[in-house]
Short mmCIF file of C-alpha atoms in Angstrom, two decimals:
data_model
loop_
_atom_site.label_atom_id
_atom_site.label_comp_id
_atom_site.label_asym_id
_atom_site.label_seq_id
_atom_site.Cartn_x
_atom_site.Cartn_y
_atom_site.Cartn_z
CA UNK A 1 201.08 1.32 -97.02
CA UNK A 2 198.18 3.72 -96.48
CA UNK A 3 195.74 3.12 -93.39
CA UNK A 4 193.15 2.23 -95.99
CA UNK A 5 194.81 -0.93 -97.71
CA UNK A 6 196.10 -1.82 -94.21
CA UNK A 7 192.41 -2.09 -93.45
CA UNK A 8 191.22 -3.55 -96.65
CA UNK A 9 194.30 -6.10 -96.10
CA UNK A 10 193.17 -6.73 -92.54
CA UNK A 11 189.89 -7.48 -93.67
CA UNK A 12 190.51 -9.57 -96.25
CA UNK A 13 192.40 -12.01 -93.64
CA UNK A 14 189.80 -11.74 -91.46
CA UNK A 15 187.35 -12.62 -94.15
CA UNK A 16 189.84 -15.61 -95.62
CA UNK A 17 190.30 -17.24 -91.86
CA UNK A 18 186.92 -16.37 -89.71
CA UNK A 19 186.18 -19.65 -88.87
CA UNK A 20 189.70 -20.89 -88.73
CA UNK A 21 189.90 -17.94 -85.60
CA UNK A 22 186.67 -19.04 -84.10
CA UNK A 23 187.86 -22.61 -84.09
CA UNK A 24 191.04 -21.76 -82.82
CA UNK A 25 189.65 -19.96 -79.77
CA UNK A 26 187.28 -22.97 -79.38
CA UNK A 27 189.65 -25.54 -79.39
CA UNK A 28 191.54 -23.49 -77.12
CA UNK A 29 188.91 -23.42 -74.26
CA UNK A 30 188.49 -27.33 -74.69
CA UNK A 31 191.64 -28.19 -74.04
CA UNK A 32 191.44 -25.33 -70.79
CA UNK A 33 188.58 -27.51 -69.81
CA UNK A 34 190.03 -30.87 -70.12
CA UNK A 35 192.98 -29.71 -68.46
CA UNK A 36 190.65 -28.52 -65.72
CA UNK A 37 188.96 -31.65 -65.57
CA UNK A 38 192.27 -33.63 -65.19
CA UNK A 39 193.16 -31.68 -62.36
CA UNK A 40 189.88 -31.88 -60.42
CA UNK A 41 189.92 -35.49 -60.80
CA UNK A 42 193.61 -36.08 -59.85
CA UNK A 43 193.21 -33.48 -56.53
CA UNK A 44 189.54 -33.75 -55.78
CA UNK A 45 188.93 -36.79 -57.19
CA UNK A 46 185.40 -35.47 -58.45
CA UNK A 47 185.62 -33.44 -61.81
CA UNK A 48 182.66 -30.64 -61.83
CA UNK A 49 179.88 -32.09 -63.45
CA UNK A 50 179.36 -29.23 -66.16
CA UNK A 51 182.78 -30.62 -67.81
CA UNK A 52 181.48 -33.83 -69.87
CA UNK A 53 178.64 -31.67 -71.47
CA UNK A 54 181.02 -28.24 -71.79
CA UNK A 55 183.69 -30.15 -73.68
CA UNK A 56 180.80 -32.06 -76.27
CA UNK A 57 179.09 -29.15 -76.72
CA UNK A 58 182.44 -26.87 -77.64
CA UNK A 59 183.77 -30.24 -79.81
CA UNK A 60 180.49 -30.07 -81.51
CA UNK A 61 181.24 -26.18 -82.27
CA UNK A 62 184.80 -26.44 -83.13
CA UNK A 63 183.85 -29.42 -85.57
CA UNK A 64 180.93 -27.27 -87.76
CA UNK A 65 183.10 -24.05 -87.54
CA UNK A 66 186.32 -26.12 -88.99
CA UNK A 67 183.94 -27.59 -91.51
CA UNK A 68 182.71 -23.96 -93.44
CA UNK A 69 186.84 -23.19 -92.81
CA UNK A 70 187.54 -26.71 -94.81
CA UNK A 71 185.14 -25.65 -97.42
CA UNK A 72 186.83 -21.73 -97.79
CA UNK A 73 190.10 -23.00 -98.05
CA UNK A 74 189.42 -26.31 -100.17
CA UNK A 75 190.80 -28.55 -97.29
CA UNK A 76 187.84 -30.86 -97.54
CA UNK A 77 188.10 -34.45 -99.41
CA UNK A 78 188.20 -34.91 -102.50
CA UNK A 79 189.30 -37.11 -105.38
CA UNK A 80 191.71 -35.02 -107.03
CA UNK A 81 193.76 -37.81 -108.44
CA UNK A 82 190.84 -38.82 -110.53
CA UNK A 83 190.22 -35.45 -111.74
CA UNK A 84 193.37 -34.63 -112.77
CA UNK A 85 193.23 -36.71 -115.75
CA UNK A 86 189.77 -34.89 -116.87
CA UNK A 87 189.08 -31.79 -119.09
CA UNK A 88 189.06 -28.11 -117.81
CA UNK A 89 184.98 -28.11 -118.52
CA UNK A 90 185.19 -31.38 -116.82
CA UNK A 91 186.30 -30.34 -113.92
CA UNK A 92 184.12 -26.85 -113.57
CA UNK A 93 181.08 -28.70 -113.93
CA UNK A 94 182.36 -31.42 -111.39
CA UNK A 95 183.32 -28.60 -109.46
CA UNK A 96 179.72 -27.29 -109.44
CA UNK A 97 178.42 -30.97 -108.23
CA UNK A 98 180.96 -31.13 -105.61
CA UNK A 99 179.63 -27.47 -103.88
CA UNK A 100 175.66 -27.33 -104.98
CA UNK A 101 176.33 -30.74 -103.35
CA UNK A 102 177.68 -29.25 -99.79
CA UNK A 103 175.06 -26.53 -99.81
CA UNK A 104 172.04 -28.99 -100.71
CA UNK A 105 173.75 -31.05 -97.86
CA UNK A 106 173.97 -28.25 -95.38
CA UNK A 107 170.83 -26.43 -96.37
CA UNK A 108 168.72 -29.83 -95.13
CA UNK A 109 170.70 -30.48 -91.84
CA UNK A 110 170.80 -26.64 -91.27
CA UNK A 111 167.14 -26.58 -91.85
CA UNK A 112 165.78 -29.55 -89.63
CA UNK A 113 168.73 -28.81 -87.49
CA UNK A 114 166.65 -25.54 -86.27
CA UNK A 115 163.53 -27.59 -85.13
CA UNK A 116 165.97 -29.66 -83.15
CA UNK A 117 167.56 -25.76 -81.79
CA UNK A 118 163.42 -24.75 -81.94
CA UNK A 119 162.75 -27.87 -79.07
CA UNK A 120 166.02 -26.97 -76.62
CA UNK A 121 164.71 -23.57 -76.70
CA UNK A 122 161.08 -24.95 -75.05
CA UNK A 123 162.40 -26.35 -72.61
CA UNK A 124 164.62 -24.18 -71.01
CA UNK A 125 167.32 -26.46 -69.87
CA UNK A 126 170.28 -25.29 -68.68
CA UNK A 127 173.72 -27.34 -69.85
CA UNK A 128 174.37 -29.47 -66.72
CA UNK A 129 176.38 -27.84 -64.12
CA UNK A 130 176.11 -24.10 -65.82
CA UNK A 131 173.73 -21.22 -66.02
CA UNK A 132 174.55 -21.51 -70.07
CA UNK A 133 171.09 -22.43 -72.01
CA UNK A 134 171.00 -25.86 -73.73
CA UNK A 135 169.77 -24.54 -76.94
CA UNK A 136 173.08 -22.04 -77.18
CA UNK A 137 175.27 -25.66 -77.34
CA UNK A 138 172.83 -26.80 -80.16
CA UNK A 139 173.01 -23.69 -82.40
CA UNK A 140 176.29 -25.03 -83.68
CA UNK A 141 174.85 -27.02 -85.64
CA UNK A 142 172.68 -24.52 -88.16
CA UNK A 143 175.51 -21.59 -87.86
CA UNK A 144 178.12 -23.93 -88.68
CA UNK A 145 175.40 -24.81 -91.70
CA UNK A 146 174.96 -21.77 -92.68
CA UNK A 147 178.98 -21.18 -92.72
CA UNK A 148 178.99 -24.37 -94.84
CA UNK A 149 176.70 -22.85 -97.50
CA UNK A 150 178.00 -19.33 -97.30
CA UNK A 151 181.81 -20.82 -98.19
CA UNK A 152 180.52 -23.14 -100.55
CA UNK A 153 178.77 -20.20 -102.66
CA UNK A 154 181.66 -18.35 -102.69
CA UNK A 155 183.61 -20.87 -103.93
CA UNK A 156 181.04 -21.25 -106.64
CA UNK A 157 181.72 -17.64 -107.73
CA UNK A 158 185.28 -18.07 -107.49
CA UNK A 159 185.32 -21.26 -109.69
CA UNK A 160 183.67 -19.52 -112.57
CA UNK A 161 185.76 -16.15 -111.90
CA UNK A 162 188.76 -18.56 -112.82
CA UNK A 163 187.02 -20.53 -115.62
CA UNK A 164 185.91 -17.57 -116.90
CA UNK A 165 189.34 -15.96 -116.89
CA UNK A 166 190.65 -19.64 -118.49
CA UNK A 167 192.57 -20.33 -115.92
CA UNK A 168 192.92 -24.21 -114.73
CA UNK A 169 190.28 -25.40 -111.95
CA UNK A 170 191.30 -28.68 -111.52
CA UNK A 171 191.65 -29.60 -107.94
CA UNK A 172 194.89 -30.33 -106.18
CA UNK A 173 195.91 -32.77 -103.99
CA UNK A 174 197.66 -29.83 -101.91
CA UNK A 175 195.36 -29.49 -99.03
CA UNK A 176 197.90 -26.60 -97.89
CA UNK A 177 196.52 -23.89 -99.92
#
């Protein structure tokens, strides 16, 4: 395999499992942190304060990040046993609905989500117990909206690549894909 399709192929993994790395990673430091806070509380019997807030506000990350991974990777519910008894053109056009649907969805929580990101910002408050900004914590919400709409358009384009091609877009019930 030349260097160049070893990078393409890299890439394209990359590209297929961004958020799925992110949220790994995330996930990985909560549990870190819970673990720490178990063991400050069983030999100190006083966890650190920043803990409560630092697992939240990494859950809250973890949780939008897995969403726009969901959404990539059509893991995200659905009612595919109903729409396996419908037409081809049924099912692109349902198709359609289902992910104008997420990015109308994600385009108003990711847009008054930023006044809410706009107001941490003001007032300068740090995430109890940590020099970490409180605004930083409350990003997560429009990046992990913008994620949302970003995989939701590309599955768009590759709906009607396939329906175009005349292949089958009917949803499965395999959420393993």
């Amino acid at each position: 395999m030349s260097a160049s399709n070893k990078y393409s192929e890299t890439l394209g993994k990359l590209e297929e499992n961004f958020e799925g790395y992110i949220a790994i990673v995330l996930i990985s430091l909560y549990t870190l942190l819970i673990f720490y806070t178990v063991v400050q509380r069983v030999t100190f019997e006083n966890p650190p304060s920043f803990t409560l807030n630092g697992t939240l506000f990494l859950f809250t990350w973890m949780v939008w990040v897995a969403a726009a991974w969901a959404i990539r990777h059509e893991s995200h519910f659905r009612f595919s046993l109903a729409r396996s008894k419908l037409s081809n053109r049924a099912n692109y056009v349902l198709r359609y609905v289902d992910f104008l649907t997420w990015v109308s969805f994600a385009a108003i929580i990711g847009y008054y989500s930023i006044e809410l990101v706009q107001r941490r910002i003001a007032t300068g408050r740090p995430i109890l117990g940590t020099p970490i900004p409180q605004w930083v914590a409350y990003l997560a919400i429009p990046v992990g909206m913008a994620l949302i709409i970003l995989r939701a358009t590309q599955q768009i384009i590759m709906i009607k690549r396939k329906y175009d091609r005349g292949e089958d877009v009917t949803p499965t019930s395999d959420i393993s894909k």
